[in-house]
Short mmCIF file of C-alpha atoms in Angstrom, two decimals:
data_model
loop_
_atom_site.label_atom_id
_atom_site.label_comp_id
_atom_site.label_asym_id
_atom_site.label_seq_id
_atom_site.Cartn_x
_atom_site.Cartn_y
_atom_site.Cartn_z
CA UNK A 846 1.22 -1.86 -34.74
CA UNK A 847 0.60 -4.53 -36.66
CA UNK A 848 2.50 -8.83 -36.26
CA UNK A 849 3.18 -11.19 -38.48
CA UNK A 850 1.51 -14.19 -36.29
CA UNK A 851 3.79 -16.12 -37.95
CA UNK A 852 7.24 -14.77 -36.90
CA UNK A 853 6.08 -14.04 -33.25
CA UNK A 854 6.36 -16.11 -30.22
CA UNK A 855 4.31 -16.52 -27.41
CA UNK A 856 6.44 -15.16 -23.80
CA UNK A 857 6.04 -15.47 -20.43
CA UNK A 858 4.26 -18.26 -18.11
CA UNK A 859 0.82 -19.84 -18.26
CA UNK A 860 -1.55 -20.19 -15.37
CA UNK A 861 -0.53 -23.43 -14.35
CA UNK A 862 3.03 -22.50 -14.51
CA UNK A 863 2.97 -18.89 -12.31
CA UNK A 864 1.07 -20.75 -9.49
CA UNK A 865 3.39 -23.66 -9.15
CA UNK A 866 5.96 -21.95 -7.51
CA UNK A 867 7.56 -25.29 -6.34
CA UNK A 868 8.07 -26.46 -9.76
CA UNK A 869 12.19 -26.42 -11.49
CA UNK A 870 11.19 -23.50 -13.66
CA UNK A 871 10.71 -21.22 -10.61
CA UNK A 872 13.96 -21.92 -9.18
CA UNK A 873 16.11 -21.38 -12.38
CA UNK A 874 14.41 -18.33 -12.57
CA UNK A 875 14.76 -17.21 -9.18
CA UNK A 876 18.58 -17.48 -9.58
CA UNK A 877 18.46 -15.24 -12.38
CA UNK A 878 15.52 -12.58 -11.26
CA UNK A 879 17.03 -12.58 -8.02
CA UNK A 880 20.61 -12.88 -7.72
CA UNK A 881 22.80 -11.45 -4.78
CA UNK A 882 24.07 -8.68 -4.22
CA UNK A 883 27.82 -9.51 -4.68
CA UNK A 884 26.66 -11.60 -8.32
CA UNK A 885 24.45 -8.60 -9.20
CA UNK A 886 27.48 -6.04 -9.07
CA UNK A 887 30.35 -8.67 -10.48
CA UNK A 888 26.90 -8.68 -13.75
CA UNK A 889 27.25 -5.03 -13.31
CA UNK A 890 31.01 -4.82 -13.95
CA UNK A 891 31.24 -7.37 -16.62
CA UNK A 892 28.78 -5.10 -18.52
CA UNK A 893 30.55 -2.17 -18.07
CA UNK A 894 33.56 -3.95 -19.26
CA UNK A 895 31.52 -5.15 -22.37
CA UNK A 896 30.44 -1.71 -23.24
CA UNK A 897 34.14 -0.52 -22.93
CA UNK A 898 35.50 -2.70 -25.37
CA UNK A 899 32.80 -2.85 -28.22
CA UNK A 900 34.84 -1.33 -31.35
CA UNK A 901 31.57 1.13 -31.67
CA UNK A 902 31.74 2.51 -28.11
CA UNK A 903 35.91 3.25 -28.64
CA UNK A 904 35.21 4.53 -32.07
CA UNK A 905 33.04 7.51 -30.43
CA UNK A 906 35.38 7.46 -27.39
CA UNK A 907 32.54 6.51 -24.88
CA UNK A 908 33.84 4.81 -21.78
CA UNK A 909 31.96 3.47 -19.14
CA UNK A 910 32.93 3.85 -15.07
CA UNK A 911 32.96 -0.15 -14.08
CA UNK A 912 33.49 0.89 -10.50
CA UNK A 913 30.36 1.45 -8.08
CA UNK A 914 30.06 5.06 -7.05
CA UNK A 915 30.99 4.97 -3.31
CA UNK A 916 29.09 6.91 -0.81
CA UNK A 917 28.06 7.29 2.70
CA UNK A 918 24.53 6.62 4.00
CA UNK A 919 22.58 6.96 7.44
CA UNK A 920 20.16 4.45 9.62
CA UNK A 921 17.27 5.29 10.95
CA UNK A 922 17.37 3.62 14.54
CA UNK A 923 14.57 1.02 15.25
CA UNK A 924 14.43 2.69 18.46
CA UNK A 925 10.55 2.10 18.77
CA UNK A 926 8.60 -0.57 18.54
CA UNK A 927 5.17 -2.54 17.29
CA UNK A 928 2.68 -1.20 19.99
CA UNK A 929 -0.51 -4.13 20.15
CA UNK A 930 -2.84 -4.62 22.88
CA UNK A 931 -0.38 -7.69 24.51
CA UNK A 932 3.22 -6.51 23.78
CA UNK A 933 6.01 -4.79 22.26
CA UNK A 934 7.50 -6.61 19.21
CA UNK A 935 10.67 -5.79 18.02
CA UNK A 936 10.29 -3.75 14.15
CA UNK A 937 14.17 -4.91 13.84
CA UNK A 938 13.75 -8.06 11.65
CA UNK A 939 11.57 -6.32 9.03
CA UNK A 940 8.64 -8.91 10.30
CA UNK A 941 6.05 -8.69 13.02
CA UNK A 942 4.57 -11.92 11.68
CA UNK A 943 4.90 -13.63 15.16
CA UNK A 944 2.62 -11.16 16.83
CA UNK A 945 -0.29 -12.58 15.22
CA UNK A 946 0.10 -15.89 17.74
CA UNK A 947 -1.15 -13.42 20.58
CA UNK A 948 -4.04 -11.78 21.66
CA UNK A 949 -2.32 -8.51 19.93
CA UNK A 950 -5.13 -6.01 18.39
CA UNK A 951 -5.59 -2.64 19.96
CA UNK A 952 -8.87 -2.38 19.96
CA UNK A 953 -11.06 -4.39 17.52
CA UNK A 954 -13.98 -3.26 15.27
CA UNK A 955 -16.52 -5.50 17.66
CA UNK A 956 -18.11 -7.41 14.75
CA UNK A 957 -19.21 -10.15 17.30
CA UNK A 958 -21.52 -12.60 15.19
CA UNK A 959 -22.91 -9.77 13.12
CA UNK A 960 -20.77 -11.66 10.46
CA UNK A 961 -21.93 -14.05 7.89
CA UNK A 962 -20.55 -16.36 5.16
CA UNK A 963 -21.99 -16.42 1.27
CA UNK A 964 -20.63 -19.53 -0.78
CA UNK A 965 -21.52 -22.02 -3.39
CA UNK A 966 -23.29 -25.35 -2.20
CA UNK A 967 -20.72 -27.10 -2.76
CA UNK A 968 -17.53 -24.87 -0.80
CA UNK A 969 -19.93 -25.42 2.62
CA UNK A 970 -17.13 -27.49 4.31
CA UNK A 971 -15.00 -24.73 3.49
CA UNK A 972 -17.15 -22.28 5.07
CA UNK A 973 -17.56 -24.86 8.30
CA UNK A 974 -13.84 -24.77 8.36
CA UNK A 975 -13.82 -21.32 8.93
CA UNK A 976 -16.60 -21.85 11.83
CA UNK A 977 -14.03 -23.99 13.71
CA UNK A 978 -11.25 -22.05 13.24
CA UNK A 979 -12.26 -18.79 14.22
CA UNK A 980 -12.54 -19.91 17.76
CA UNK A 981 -9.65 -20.99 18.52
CA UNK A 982 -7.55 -18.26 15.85
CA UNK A 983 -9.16 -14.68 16.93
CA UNK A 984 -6.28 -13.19 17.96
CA UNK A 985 -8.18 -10.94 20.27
CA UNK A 986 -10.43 -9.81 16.97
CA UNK A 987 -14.02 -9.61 17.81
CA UNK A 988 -15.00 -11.74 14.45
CA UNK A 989 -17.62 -15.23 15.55
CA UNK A 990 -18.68 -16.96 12.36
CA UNK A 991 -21.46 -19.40 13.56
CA UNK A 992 -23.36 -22.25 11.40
CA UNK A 993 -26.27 -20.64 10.84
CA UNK A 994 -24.66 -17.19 9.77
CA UNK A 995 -24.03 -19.54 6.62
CA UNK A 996 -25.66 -18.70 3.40
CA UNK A 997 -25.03 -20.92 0.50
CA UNK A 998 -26.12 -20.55 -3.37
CA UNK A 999 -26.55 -23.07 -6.07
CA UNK A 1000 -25.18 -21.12 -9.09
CA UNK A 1001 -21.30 -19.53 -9.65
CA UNK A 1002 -23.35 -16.25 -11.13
CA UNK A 1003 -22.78 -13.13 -9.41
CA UNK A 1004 -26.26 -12.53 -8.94
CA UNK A 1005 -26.92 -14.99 -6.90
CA UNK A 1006 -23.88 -14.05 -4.40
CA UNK A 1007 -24.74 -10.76 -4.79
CA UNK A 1008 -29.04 -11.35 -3.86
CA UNK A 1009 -27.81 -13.72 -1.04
CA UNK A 1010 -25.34 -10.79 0.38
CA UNK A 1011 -28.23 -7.98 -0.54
CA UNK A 1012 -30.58 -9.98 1.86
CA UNK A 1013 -27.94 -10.20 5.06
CA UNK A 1014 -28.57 -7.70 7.55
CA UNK A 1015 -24.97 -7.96 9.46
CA UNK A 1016 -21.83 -5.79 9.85
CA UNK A 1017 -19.09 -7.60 7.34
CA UNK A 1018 -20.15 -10.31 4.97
CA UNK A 1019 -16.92 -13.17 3.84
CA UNK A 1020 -17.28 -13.97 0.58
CA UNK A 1021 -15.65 -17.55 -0.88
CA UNK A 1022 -15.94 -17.73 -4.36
CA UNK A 1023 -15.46 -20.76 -6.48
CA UNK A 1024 -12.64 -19.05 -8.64
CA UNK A 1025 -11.32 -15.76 -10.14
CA UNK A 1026 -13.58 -14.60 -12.12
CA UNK A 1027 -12.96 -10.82 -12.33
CA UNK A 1028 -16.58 -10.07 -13.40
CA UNK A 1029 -18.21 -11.26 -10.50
CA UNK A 1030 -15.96 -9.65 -8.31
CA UNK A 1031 -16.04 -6.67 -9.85
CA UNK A 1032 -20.09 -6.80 -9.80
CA UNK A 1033 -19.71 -7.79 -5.94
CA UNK A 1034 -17.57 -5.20 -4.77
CA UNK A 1035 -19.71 -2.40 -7.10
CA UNK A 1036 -22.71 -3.83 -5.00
CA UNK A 1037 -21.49 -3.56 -1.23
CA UNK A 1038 -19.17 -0.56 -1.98
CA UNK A 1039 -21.56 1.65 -3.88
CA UNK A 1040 -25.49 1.02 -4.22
CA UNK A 1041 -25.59 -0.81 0.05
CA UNK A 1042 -22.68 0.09 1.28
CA UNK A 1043 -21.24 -3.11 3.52
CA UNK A 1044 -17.83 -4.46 4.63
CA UNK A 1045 -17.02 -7.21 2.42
CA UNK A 1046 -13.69 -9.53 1.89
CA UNK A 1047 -13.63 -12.08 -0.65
CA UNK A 1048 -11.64 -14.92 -0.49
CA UNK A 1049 -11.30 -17.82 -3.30
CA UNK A 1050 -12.52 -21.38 -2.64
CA UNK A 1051 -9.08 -22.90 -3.77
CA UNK A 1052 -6.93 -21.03 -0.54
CA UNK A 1053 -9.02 -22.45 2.42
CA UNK A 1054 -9.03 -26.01 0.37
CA UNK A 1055 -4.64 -25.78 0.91
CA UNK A 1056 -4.47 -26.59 4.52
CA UNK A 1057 -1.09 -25.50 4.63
CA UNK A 1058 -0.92 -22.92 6.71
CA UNK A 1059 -4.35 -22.76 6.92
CA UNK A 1060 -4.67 -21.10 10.93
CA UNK A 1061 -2.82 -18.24 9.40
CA UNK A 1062 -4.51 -17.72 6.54
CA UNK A 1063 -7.56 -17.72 8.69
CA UNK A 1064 -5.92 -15.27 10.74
CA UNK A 1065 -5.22 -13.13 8.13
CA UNK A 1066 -8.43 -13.21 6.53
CA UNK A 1067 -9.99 -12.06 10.44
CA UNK A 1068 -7.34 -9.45 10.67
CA UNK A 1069 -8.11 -7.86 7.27
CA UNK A 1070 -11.89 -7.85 8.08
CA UNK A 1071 -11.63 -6.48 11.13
CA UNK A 1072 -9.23 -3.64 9.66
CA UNK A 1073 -11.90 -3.06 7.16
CA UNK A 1074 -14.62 -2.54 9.84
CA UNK A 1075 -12.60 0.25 12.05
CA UNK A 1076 -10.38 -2.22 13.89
CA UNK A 1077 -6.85 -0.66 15.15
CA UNK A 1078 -4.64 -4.01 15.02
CA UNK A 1079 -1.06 -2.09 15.84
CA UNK A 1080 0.44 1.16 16.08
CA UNK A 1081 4.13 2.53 16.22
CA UNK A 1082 4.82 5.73 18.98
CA UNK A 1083 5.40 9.34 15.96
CA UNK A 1084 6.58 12.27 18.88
CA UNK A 1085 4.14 14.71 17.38
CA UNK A 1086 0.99 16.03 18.21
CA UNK A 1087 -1.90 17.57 16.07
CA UNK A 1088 -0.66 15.83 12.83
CA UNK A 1089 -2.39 14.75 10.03
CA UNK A 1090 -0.48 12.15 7.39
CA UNK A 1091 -2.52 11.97 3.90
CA UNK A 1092 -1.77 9.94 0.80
CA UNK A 1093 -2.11 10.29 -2.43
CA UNK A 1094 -2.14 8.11 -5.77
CA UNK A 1095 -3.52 7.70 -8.84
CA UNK A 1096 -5.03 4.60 -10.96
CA UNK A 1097 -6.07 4.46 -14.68
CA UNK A 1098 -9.62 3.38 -14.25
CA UNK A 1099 -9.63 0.24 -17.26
CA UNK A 1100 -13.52 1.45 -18.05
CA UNK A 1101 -12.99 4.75 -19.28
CA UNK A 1102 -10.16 5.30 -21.50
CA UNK A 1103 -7.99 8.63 -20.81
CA UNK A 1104 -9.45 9.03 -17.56
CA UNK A 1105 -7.82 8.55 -14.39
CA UNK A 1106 -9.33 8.39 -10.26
CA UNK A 1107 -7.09 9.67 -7.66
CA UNK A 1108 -7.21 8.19 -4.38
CA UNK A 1109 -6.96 10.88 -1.27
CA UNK A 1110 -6.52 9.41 2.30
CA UNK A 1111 -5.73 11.20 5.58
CA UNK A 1112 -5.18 10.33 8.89
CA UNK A 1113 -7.88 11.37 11.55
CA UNK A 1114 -6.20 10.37 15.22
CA UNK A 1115 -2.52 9.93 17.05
CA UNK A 1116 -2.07 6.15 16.56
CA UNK A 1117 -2.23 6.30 12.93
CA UNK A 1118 -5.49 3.90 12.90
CA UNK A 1119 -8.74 6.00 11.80
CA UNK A 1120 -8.43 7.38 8.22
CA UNK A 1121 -10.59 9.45 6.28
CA UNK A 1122 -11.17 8.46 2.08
CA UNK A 1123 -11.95 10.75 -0.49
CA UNK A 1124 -12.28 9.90 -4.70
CA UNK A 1125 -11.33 12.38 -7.31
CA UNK A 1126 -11.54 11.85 -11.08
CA UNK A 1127 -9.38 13.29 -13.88
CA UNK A 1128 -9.96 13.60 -17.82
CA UNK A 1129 -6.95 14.44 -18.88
CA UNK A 1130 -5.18 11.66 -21.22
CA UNK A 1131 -1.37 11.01 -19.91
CA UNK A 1132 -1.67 13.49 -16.84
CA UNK A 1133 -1.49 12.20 -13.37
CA UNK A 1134 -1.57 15.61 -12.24
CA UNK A 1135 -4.92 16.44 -10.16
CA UNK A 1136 -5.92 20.38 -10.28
CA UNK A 1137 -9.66 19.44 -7.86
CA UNK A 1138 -7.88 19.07 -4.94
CA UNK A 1139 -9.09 21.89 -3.32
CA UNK A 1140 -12.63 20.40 -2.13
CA UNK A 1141 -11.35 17.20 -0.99
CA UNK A 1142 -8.48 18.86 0.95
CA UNK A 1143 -11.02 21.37 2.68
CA UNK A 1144 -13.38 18.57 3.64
CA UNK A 1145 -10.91 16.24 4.79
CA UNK A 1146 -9.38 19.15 7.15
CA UNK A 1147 -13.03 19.72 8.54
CA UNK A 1148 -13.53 16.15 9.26
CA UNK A 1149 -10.63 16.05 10.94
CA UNK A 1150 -11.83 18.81 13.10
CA UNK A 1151 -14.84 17.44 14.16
CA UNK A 1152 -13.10 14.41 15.30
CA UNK A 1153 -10.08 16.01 16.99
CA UNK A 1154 -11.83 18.54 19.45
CA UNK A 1155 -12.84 21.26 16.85
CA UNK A 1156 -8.98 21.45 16.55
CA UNK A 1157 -7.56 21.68 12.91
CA UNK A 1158 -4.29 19.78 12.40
CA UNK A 1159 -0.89 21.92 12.92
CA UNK A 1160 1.20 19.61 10.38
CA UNK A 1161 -0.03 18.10 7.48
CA UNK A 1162 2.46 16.08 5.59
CA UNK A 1163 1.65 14.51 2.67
CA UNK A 1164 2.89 11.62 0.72
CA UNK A 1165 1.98 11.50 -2.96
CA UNK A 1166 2.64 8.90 -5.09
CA UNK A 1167 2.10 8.02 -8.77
CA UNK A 1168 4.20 10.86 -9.87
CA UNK A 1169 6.88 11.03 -12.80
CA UNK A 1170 9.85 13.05 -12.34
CA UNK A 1171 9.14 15.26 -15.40
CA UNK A 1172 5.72 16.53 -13.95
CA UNK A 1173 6.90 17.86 -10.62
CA UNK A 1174 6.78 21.14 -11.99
CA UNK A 1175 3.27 20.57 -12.40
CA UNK A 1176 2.23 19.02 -9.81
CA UNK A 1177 3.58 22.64 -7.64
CA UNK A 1178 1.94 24.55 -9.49
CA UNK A 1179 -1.81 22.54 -9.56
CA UNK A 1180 -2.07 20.13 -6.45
CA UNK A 1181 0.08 22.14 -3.98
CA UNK A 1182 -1.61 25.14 -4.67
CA UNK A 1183 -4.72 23.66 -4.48
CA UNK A 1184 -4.57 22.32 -1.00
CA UNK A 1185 -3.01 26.08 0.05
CA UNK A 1186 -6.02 27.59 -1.79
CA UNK A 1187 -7.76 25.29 0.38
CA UNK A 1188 -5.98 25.79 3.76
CA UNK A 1189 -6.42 29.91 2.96
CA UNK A 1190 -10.27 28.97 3.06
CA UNK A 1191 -10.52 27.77 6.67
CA UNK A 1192 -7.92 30.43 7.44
CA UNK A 1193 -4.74 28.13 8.04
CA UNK A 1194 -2.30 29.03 5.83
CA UNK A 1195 -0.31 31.06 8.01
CA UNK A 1196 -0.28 28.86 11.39
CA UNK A 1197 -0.49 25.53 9.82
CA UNK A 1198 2.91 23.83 8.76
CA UNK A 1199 2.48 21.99 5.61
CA UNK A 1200 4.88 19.39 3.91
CA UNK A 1201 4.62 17.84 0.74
CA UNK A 1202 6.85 14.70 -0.80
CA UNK A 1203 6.56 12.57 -3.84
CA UNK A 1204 7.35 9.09 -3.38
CA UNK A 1205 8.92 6.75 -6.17
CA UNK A 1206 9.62 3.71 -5.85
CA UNK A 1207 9.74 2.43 -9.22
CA UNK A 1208 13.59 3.40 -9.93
CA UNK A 1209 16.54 2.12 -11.14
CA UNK A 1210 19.24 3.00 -8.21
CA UNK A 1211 20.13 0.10 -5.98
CA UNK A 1212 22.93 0.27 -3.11
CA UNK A 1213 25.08 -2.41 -2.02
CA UNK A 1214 26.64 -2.19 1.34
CA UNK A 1215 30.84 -3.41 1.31
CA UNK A 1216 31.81 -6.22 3.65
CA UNK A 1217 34.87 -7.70 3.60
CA UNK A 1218 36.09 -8.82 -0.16
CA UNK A 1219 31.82 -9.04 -0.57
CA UNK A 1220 28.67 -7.46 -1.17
CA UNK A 1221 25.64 -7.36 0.95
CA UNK A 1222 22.05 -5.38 1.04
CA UNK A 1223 21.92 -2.13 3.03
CA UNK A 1224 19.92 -2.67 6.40
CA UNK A 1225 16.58 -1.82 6.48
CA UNK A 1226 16.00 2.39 7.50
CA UNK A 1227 19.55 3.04 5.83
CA UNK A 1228 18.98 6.84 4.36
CA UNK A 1229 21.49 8.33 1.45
CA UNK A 1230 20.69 11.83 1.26
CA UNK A 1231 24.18 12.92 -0.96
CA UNK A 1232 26.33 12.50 -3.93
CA UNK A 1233 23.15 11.04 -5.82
CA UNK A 1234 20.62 13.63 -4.64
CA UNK A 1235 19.14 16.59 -6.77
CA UNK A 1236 19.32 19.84 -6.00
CA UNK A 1237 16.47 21.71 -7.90
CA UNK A 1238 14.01 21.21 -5.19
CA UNK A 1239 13.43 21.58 -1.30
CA UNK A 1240 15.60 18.17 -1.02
CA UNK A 1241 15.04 14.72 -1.73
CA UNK A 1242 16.62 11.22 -0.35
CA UNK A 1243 16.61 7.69 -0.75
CA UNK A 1244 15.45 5.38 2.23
CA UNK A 1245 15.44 1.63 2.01
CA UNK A 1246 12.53 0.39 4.54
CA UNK A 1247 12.58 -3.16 3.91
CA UNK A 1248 14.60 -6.42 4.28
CA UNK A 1249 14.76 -9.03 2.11
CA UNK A 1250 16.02 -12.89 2.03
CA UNK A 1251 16.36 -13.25 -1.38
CA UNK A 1252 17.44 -10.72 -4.27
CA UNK A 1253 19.02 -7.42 -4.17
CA UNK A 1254 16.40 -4.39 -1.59
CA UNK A 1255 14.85 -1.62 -4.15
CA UNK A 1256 15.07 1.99 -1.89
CA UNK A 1257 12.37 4.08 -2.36
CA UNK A 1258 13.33 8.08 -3.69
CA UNK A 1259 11.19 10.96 -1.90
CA UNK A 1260 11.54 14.20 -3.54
CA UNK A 1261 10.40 17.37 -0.95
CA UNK A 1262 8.34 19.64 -3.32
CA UNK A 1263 7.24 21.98 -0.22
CA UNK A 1264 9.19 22.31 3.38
CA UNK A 1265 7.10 24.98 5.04
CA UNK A 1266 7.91 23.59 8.77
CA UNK A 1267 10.13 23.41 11.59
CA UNK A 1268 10.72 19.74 11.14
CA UNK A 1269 14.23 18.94 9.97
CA UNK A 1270 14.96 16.41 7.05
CA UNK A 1271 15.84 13.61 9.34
CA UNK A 1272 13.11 14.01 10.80
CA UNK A 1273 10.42 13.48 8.10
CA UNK A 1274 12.97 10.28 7.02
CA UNK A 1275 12.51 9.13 10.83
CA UNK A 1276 8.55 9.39 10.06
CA UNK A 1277 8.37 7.72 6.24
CA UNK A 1278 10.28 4.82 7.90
CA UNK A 1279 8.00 4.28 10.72
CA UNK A 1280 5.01 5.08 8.51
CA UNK A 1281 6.10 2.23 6.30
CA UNK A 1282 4.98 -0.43 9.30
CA UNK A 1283 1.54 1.02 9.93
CA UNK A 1284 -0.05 -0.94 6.70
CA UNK A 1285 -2.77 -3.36 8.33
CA UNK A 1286 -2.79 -5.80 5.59
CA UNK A 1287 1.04 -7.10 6.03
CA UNK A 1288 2.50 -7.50 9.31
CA UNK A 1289 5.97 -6.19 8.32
CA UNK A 1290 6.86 -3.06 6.75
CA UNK A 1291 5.97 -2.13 3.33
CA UNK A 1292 8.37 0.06 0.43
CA UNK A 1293 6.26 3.08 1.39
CA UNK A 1294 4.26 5.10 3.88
CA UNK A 1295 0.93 3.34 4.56
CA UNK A 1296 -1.61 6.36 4.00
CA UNK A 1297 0.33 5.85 0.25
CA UNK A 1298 -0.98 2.36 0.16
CA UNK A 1299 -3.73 3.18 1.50
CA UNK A 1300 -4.22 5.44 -1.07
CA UNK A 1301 -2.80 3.21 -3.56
CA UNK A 1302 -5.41 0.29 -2.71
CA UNK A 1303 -8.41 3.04 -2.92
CA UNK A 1304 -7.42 4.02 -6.57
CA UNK A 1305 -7.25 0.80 -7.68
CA UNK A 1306 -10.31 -0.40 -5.97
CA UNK A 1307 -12.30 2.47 -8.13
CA UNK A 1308 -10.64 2.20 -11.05
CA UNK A 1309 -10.53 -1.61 -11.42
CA UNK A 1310 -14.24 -2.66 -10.26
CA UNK A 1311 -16.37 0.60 -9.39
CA UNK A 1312 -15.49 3.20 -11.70
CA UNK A 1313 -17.76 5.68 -9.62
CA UNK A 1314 -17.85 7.05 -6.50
CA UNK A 1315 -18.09 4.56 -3.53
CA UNK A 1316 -21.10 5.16 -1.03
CA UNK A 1317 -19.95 8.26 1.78
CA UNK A 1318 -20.94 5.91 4.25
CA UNK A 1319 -17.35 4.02 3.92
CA UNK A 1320 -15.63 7.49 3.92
CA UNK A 1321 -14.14 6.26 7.51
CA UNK A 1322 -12.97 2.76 6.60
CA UNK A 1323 -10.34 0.78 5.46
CA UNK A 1324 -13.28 -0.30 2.99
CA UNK A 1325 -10.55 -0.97 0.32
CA UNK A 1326 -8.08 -2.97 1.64
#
């Protein structure tokens, strides 16, 4: 495609303008982007009325429904709630934020002072700050930065964050770089996820110098570390026994052209806290269909073993993600066959029950819910599983999982390619919702299951700054959050 340079204009915001969020611009867009519910379906209806009188669109006799299809949907009772090593917090607001002001984590990774900070010369009060505030903002996390775990360096290269890092001999390693560079990030995180495998979070200069909100960003930052290093910060009660959750998703990797990484994560214990990471590649241009699943899945179902009392998993229920509605076909026929290739090997296939759902979330649909002469989001765990729904596979529904303050709530569509189980649909709707507050790096809940963001954040991870395998030694981390 070729422009005339002349005739096009540039679009969009500049770098000053998308990170003052404060500034006029942001709010007359904000009214637009996200408008209410009741405004969104009056826009709705006045372009339905538009199309309906067009002379084109009554010259081919095409009319256009202006009324919203009315159906009835479910809820998924909050009945349970955030378990954390101090309390119970209520999952009914859509935010678990407040936990963070208590001594809440399950059972933390144990870091201690085996933790140390690498910055630029001139970013040391920034690394002091987070000295001071790590004292008095663990949160129960086992994270001490001290003074002389400090390492500065006097150039913004990433060789000389990444020889000060190499020469550390500690457990997780805080990173503040001076800006965004993506290079040295990328060279960073190829460094301590690949060649010496280390837990590493990096965190730009310019958010610990805005001391708004800076306790909880400190928190955060603690939380996320600790996460990455085996730390189980919450959990949330699933009735079932012997059950192994895995995600899966896929990332273009931006090195290779036409080639894409899947990223394959499974659940290894009963509170949803230890996973187990595996990295498959695929070649094929425009596919996001993965035929090598068949070694990963047989691995992953022996380390599970060995960590659950040489017992295999009876349910496995999978969540994959990344999927376009026109390659379900395919994806039967390659990945699910794969993994019961793979469950044939270790002689499961006939005891263990085996579900598998694609998750999209990047749809059209919205729902409004009526009240009084007005319009109003659906709450949070509201399920439609009719009118709308397909009927060409096991069964699909829509679940909304999250809450939001501003804007119309996107639901998220799963699609049930295999139901070989005893479960019943509402229950596997019950389990997406809860699984959709068990992702450690937001305390709320998330638009999908968290071994799909999981698997989500280990794609992009490898396809963004590794493009290669990381190091087996992080197989049993959160490595990539």
């Amino acid at each position: 495609i070729l422009l005339v340079p002349e005739v096009c204009q540039l679009t969009g915001l500049s770098a000053q303008e998308s990170t003052n969020t404060r500034a006029p611009l942001f709010r007359e867009l904000a009214s637009i982007t996200h408008s209410s519910p009741t405004d969104k379906v009056a826009t709705l209806h006045e372009f339905a009325q538009t199309i309906n009188q067009s002379p084109i669109t009554q010259r081919w006799g095409l009319n256009v429904e202006t009324s919203l299809l009315q159906l009835t949907g479910g809820n998924i009772d909050n009945e349970e709630q955030i378990i954390t090593n101090s309390n119970k917090f209520d999952i009914k607001k859509g935010s678990f934020d407040n936990m963070t002001r208590t001594r809440f984590v399950l059972s933390s990774a144990a870091i201690g002072d085996s933790c140390h900070i690498v910055c630029h010369s001139r970013d040391l009060p920034l690394a002091l700050t987070m000295v001071e505030q790590t004292f008095a903002r663990a949160a129960g996390i086992d994270i001490v930065f001290r003074r002389e775990n400090i390492v500065t360096v006097e150039n913004e290269r990433a060789e000389a964050f990444i020889a000060a890092g190499s020469s550390i001999n500690s457990k997780a390693i805080l990173f503040i770089l001076p800006n965004d560079k993506a290079d040295r990030y990328h060279a960073i995180k190829k460094r301590f996820c690949v060649e010496q495998p280390k837990i590493t979070q990096v965190v730009l200069a310019k958010t610990l110098k805005n001391k708004n909100g800076i306790a909880s960003k400190i928190t955060k930052i603690l939380m996320q570390i600790d996460a990455k290093a085996g730390g189980q910060l919450w959990t949330i009660k699933i009735p079932m026994e012997k059950v192994m959750f895995v995600g899966i998703d896929t990332y273009h990797d931006t090195l290779s052209r036409g080639r894409s990484v899947g990223g394959f994560v499974a659940s290894m214990n009963q509170n949803l806290t230890r996973y187990y990471s595996r990295v498959f590649w695929h070649d094929n241009p425009g596919e996001e269909v993965f035929s090598g699943l068949q070694p990963i899945m047989k691995d992953t179902l022996m380390e599970y073993r060995r960590l659950n009392n040489d017992n295999y998993p009876e349910r496995i229920v999978i969540f994959r993600d990344g999927v376009g509605y026109g390659q379900m076909a395919l994806v039967r026929e390659l990945e699910i066959e794969a993994i019961k290739r793979a469950m044939s090997e270790l002689q499961l296939h006939q005891e263990t029950q085996l579900v598998f759902t694609v998750v999209t979330k990047r749809i059209n649909t919205r729902f409004f819910a009526k009240h009084g002469t007005s319009y109003r989001n659906p709450f949070q765990g509201t399920v439609v599983s009719n009118a709308i729904t397909k009927s060409d596979h096991a069964f699909d529904f829509y679940l909304v999982s999250q809450s939001v303050s501003q804007g119309t709530v996107s639901p998220t569509h799963y699609t049930v390619l295999e139901w070989k189980t005893n479960l019943r649909p509402e229950h596997l709707q019950k389990i997406a919702f809860r699984l959709c507050h068990m992702y450690f790096n937001w305390t709320g809940i998330i638009s999908v299951p968290a071994p799909c963001q999981y698997a989500h954040k280990l794609a992009f991870l490898v396809g963004q700054s590794l493009h290669m395998e990381p190091a087996p030694a992080l197989r049993h981390y959160l490595y990539y959050l």
